[in-house]
Short mmCIF file of C-alpha atoms and ligand atoms in Angstrom, two decimals:
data_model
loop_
_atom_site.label_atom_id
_atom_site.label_comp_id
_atom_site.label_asym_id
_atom_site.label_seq_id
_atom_site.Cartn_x
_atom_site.Cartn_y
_atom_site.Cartn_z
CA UNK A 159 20.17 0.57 -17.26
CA UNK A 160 16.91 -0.84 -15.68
CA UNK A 161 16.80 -4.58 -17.01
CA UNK A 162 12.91 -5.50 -16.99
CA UNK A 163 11.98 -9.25 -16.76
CA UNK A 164 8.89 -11.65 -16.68
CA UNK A 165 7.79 -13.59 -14.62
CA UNK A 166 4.92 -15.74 -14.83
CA UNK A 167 3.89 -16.46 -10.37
CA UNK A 168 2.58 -20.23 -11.09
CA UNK A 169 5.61 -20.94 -13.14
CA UNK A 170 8.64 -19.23 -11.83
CA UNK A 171 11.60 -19.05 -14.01
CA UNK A 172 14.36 -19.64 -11.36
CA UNK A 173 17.23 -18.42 -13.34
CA UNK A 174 16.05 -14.83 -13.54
CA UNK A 175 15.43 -15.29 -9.65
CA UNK A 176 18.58 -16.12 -9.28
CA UNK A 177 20.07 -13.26 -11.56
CA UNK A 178 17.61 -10.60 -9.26
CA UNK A 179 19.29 -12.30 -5.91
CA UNK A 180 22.71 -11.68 -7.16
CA UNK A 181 21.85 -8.12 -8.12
CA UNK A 182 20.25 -7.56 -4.61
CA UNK A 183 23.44 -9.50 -3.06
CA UNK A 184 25.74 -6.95 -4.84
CA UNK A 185 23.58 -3.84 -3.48
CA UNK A 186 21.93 -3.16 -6.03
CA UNK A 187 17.93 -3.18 -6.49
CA UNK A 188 15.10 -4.96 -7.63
CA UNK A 189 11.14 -4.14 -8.09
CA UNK A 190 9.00 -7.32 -7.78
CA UNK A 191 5.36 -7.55 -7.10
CA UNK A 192 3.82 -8.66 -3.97
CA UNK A 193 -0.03 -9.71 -3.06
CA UNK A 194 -0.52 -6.01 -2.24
CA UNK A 195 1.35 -3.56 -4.27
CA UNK A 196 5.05 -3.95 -5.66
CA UNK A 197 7.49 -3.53 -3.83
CA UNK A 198 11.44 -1.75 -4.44
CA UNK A 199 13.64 -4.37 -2.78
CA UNK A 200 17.11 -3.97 -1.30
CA UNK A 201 19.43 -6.19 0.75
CA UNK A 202 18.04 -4.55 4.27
CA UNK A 203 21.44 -5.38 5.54
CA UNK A 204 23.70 -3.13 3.39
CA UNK A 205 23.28 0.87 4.26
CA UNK A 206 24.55 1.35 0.98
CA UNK A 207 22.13 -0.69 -1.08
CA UNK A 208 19.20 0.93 0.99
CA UNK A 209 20.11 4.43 0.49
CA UNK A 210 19.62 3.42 -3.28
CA UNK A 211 15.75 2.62 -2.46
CA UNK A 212 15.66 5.94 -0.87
CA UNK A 213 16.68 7.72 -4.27
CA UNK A 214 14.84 6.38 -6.55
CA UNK A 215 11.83 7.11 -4.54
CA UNK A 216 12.74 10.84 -3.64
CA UNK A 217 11.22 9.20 -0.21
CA UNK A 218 12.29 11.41 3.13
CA UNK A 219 14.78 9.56 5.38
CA UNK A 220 12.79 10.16 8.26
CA UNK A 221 10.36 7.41 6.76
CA UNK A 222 11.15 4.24 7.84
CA UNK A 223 11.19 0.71 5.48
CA UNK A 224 9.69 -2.41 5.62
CA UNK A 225 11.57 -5.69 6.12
CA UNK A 226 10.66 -8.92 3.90
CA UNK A 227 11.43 -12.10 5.26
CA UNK A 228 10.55 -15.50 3.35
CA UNK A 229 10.30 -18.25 6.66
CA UNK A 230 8.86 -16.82 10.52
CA UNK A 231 12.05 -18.34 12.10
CA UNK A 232 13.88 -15.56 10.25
CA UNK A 233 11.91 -12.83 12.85
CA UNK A 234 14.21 -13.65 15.42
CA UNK A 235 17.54 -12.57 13.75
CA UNK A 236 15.60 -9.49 13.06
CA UNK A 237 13.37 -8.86 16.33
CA UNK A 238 14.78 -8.23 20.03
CA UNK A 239 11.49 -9.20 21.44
CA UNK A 240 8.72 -11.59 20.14
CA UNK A 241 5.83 -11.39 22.10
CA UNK A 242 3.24 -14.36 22.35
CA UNK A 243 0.78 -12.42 20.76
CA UNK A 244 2.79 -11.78 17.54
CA UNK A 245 3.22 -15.44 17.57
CA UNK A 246 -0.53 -16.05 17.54
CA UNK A 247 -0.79 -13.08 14.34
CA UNK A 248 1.58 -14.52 12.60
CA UNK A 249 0.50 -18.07 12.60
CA UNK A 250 -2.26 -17.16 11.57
CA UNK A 251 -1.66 -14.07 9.00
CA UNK A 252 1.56 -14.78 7.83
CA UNK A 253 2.52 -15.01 5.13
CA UNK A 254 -0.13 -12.30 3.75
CA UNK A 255 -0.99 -8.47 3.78
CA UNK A 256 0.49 -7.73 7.46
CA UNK A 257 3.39 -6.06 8.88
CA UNK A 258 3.91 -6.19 12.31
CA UNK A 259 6.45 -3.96 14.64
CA UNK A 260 8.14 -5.29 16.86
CA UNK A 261 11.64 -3.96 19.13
CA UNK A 262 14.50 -4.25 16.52
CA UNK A 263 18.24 -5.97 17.09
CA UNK A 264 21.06 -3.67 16.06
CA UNK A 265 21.87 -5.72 12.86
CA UNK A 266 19.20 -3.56 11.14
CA UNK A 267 20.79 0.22 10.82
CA UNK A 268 18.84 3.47 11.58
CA UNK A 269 19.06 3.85 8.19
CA UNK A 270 16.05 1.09 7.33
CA UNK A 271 14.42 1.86 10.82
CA UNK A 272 14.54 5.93 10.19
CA UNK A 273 15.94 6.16 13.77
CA UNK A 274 13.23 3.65 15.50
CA UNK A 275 13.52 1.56 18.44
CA UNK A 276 11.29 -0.72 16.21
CA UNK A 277 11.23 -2.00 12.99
CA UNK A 278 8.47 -3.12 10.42
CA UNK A 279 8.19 -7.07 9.38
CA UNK A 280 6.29 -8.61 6.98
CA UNK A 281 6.15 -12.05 5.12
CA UNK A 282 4.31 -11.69 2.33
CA UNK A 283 2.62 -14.68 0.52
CA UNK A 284 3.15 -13.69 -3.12
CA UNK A 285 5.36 -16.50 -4.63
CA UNK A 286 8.06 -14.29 -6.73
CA UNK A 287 8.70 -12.02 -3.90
CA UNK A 288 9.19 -15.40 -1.43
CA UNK A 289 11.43 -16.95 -4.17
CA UNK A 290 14.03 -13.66 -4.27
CA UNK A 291 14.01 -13.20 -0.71
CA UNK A 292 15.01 -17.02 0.04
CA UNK A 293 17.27 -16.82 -3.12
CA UNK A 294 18.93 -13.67 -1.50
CA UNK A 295 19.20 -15.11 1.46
CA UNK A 296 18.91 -11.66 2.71
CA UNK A 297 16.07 -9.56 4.76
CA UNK A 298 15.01 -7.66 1.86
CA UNK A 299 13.91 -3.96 2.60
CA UNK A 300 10.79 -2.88 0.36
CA UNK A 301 8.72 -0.14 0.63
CA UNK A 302 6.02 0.68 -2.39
CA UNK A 303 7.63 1.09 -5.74
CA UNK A 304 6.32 4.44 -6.51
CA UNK A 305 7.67 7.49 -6.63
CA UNK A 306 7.12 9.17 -3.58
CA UNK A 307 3.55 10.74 -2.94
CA UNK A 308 1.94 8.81 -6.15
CA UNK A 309 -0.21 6.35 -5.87
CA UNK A 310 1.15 2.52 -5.13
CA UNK A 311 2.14 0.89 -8.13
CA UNK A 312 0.19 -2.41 -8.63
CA UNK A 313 0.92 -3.17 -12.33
CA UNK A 314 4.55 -3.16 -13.67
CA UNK A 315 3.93 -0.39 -15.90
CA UNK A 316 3.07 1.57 -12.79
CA UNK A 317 6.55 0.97 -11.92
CA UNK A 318 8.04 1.74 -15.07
CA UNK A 319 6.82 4.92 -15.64
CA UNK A 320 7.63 5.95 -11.96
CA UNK A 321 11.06 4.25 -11.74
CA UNK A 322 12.88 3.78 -15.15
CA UNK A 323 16.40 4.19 -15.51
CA UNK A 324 16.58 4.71 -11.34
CA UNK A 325 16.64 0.43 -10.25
CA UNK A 326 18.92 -2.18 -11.35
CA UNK A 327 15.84 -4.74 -12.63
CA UNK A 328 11.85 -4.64 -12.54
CA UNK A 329 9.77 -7.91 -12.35
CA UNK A 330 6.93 -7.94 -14.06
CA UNK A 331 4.92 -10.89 -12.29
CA UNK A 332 1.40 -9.50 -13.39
CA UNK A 333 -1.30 -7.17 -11.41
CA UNK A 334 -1.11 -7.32 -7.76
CA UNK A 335 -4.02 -9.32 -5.70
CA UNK A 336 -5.28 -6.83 -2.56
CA UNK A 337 -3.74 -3.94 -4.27
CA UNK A 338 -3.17 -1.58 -1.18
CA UNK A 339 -0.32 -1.63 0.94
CA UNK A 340 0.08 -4.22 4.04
CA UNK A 341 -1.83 -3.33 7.42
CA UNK A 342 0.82 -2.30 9.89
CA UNK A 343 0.26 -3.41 13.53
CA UNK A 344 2.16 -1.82 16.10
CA UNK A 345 2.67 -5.00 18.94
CA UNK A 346 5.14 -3.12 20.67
CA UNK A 347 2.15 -1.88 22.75
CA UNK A 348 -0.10 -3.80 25.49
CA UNK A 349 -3.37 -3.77 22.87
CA UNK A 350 -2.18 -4.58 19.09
CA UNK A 351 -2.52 -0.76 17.31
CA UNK A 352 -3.30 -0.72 13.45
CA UNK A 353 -0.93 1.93 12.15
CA UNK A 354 -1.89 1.46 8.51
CA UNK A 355 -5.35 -0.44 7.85
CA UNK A 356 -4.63 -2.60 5.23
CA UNK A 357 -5.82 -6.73 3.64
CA UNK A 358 -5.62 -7.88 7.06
CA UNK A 359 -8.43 -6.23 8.89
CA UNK A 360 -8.99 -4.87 12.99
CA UNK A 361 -12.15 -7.53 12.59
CA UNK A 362 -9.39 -10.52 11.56
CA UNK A 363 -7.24 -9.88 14.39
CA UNK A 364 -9.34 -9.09 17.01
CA UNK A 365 -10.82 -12.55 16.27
CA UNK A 366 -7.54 -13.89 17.03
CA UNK A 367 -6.75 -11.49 19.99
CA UNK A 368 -9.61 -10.73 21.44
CA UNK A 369 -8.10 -6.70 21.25
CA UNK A 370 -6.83 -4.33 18.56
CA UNK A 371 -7.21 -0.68 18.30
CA UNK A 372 -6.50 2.19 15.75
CA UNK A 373 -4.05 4.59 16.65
CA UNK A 374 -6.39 7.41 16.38
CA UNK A 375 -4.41 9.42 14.00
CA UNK A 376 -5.97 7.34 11.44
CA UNK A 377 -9.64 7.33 12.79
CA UNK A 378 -9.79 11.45 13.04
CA UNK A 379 -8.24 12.95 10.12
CA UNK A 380 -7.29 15.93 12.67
CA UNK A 381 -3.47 16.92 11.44
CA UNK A 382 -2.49 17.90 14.92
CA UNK A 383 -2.79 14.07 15.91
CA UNK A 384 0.74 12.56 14.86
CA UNK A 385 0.33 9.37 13.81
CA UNK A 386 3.05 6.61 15.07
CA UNK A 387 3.74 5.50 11.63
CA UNK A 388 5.82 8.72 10.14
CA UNK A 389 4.60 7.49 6.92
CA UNK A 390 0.89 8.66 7.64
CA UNK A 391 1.57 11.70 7.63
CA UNK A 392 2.62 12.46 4.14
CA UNK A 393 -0.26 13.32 1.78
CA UNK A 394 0.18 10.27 -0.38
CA UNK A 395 -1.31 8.33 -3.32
CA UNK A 396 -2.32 11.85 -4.37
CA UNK A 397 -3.15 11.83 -8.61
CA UNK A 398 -2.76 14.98 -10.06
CA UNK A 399 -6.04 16.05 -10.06
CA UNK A 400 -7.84 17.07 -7.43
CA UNK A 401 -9.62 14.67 -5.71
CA UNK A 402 -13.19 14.97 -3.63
CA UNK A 403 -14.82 12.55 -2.03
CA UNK A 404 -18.19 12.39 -1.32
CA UNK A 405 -19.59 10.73 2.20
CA UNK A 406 -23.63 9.80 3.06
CA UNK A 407 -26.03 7.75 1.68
CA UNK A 408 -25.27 6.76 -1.83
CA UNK A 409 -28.74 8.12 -2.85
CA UNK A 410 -26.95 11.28 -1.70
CA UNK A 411 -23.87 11.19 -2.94
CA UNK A 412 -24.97 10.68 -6.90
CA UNK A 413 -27.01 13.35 -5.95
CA UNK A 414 -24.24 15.60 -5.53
CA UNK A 415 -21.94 14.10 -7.59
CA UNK A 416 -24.19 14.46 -10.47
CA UNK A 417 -24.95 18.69 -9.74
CA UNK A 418 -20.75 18.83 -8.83
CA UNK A 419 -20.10 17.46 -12.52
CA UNK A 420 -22.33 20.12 -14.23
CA UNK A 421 -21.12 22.60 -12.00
CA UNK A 422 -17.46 22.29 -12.57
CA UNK A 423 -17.96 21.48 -16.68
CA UNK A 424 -19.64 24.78 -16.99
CA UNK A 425 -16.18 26.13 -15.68
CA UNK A 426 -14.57 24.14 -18.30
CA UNK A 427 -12.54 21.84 -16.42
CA UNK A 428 -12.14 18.00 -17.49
CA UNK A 429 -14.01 15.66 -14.46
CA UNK A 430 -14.29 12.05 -14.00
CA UNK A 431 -16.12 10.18 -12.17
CA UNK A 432 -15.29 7.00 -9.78
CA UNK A 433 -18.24 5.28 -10.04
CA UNK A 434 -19.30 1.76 -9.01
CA UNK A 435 -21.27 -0.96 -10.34
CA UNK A 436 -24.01 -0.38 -8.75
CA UNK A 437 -23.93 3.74 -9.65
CA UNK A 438 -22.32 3.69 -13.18
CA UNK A 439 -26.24 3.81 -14.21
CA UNK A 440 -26.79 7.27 -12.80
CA UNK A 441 -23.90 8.97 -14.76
CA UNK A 442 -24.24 8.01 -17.98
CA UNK A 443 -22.59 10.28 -20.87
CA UNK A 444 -20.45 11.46 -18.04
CA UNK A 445 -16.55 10.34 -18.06
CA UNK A 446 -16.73 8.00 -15.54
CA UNK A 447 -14.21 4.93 -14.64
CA UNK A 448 -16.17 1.98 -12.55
CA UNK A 449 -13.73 1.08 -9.63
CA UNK A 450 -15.30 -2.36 -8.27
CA UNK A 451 -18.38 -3.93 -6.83
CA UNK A 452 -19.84 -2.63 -3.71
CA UNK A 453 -20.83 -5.92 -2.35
CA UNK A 454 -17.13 -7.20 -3.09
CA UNK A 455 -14.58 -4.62 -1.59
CA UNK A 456 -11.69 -6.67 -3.04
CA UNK A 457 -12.78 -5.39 -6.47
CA UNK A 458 -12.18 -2.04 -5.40
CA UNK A 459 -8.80 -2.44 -3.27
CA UNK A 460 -7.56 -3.80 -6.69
CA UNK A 461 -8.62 -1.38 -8.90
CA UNK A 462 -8.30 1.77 -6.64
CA UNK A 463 -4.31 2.93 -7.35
CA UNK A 464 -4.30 1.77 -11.21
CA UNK A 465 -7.85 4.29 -11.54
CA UNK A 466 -6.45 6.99 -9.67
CA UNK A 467 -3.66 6.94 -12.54
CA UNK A 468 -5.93 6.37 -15.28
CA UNK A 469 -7.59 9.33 -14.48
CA UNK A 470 -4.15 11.56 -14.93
CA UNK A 471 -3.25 9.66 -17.77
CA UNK A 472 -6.48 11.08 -19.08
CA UNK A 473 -5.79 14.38 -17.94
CA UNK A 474 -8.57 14.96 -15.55
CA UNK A 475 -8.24 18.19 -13.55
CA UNK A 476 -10.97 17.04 -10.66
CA UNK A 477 -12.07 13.33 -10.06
CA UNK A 478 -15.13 13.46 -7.78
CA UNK A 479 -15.27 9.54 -5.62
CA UNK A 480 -18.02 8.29 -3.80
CA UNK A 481 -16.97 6.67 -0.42
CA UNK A 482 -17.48 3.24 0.91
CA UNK A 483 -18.46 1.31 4.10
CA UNK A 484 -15.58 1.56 5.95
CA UNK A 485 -16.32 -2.30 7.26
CA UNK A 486 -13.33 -4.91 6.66
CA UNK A 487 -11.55 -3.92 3.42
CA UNK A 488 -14.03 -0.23 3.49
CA UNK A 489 -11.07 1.03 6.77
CA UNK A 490 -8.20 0.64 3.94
CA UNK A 491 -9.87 2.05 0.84
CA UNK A 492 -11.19 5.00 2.68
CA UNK A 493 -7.86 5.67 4.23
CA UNK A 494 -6.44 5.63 0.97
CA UNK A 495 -9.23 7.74 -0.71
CA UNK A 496 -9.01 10.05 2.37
CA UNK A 497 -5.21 10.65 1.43
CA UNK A 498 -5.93 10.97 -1.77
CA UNK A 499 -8.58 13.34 -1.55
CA UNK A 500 -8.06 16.95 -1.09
CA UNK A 501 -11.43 17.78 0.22
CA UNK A 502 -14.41 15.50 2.00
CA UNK A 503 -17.70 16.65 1.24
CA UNK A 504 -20.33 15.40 4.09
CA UNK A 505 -24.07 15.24 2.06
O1 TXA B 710 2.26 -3.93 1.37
C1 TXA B 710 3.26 -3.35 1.76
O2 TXA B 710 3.49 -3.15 2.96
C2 TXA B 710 4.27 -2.89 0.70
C3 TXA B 710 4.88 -4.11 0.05
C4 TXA B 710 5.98 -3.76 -0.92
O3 TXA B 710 5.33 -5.00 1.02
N1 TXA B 710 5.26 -2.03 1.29
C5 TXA B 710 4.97 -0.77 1.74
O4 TXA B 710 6.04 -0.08 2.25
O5 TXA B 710 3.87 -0.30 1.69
P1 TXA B 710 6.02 1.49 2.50
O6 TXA B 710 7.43 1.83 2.83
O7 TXA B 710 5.44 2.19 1.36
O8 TXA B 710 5.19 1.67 3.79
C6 TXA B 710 5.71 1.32 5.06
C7 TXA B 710 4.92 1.98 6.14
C8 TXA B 710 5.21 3.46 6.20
O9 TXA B 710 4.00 4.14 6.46
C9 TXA B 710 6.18 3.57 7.37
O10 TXA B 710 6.12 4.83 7.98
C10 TXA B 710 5.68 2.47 8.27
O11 TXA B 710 5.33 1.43 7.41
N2 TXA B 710 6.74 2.00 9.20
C11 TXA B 710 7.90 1.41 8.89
N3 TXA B 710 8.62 1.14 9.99
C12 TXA B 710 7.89 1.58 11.03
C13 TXA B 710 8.08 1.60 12.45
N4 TXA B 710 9.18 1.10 13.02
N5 TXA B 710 7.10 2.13 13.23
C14 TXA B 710 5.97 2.61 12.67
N6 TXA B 710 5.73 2.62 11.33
C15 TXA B 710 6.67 2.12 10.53
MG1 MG B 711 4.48 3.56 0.18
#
């Protein structure tokens, strides 16, 4: 039932776009990959067709979904209000890893907007996903293609093995770029608040702003703060295993890591380790899996989601992580990890 398709980004076959537009123009639903993670696409216009994306996911309904646009003009068929200062973000972000909220019209349903005033807006920069969208000639909805509460898909065979059988057609257009989800910025609100940190960081806009805050759910990870983006407050890209993270000095951190790891294989229970280049040397004949260069954190926003599977596809009971500056790209990985992780271990 699921028809899956190639598609090579720098040389896009335009008759399977066109075959994924009709499928999205007849309500159905299409996976295609985006500069962050892939997304599960609908025509955001059609209830019907977005109920579908809701399925397949098992995602709540209280959850509101992003909407894809391919050209900025499009924002205003979508948007009751755009403020100067989105103007400014979006010349200068768009398209790329940002999603912006703004007050919605009533042509998008409470359906896509989970009962919000506002509604999410991105224009992502990833070729495939522009070519659909202005194919479609639709606002396509897409949130993550992952089942919900697993980790983003950034691979197509991520996707498969979440969604098979439950989506109309899956392009494969090769691994994702950033490899965590877009940065959400709430400019509904006098000072631009990050809702999700994501590619685009608080240092990039508040270049271009001159203000930007968190909302402080996502500084504190204190449950009684509700965050203003209902989707923060699922536990999400949780593996199977249990995951701990491990916060200090990295001298520290191996430290622990390494006595943790002896610990738990005395109890007899399968660990890995997410190491990094420059600690892989401290654990060797240990399982580890190297997620990225410290001193390049786009190494490790790319490898973080496809790892975290890896390690269940190995059948790891615990993976022990060391954390990472959270400076730039650091905010969105440790958010991530954080969500991931079950417990935080100060040392
Ligand atoms: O990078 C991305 O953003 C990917 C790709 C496919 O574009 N999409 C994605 O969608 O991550 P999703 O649905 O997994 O995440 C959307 C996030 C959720 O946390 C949701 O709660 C939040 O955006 N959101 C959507 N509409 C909102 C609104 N009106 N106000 C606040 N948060 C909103
Ligand atoms: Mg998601």
């Amino acid at each position: 039932k699921t028809k899956i398709v190639k598609v090579d980004p720098n040389n896009i076959d335009y008759d399977i776009i066109k075959e994924a537009a009709q499928i999205i123009n007849n309500g159905g639903t299409v996976v295609f990959p985006t500069e962050t993670v892939y997304g599960i696409g609908a025509d955001a216009l059609n209830d019907e067709a977005v109920d579908k994306i809701f399925k397949a996911k098992g995602r709540p309904q209280d959850n509101p979904l992003i909407v894809h646009i391919a050209n900025f003009s499009d924002l205003y068929d979508l948007a009751s209000e755009v403020p100067e200062k989105a103007k400014v973000l979006a010349d200068k972000y768009w398209p790329g890893p940002m999603t912006m909220i703004l007050n919605k019209k009533g042509i998008l349903s409470d359906k896509i907007t989970a009962g919000l005033k506002t509604a999410a807006i991105r224009l992502p920069i990833n070729e495939i996903a522009l070519a659909l969208i202005r194919e479609s000639k639709k606002p396509i909805a897409a949130p993550s293609a992952n089942t919900s509460g697993k980790p983003s898909p950034t691979e197509a065979g991520h996707v498969i093995d979440d969604l098979m059988g439950k989506v109309d057609m899956i392009i494969d257009g090769g691994s994702t770029y950033i490899g965590l989800e877009s940065t959400v910025v709430d400019m509904t609100t006098e000072i631009p608040m990050i809702l999700r940190p994501g590619g685009v960081t608080i240092e990039d806009i508040v270049k271009v702003l001159g203000k930007c805050e968190y909302d402080p759910a996502i500084i504190k990870n204190d449950e009684k703060i509700i965050p203003k983006s209902p989707g923060q407050k699922y536990r999400h890209y949780s593996p199977k295993a249990d995951v701990i993270m491990y916060k200090g000095s990295i001298e520290n951190i191996v430290d622990n890591i390494v006595q943790d790891y002896e610990k738990f294989e005395l109890e007899g229970r399968n660990i890995g380790i997410m190491s990094t280049l420059q600690t892989e040397k401290y654990y060797t004949g240990k399982n580890t899996i190297c997620v990225g260069d410290r001193n390049n954190l786009l190494t490790i926003s790319s490898n973080l989601f496809r790892d975290l599977r890896k390690f269940d596809e190995l059948g790891m009971d615990v993976i022990l992580a060391e954390s990472v500056d959270e400076k730039g790209l650091g905010k969105a990985i440790m958010n991530r990890l954080g969500k991931a992780a079950g417990k935080v271990i100060n040392v």
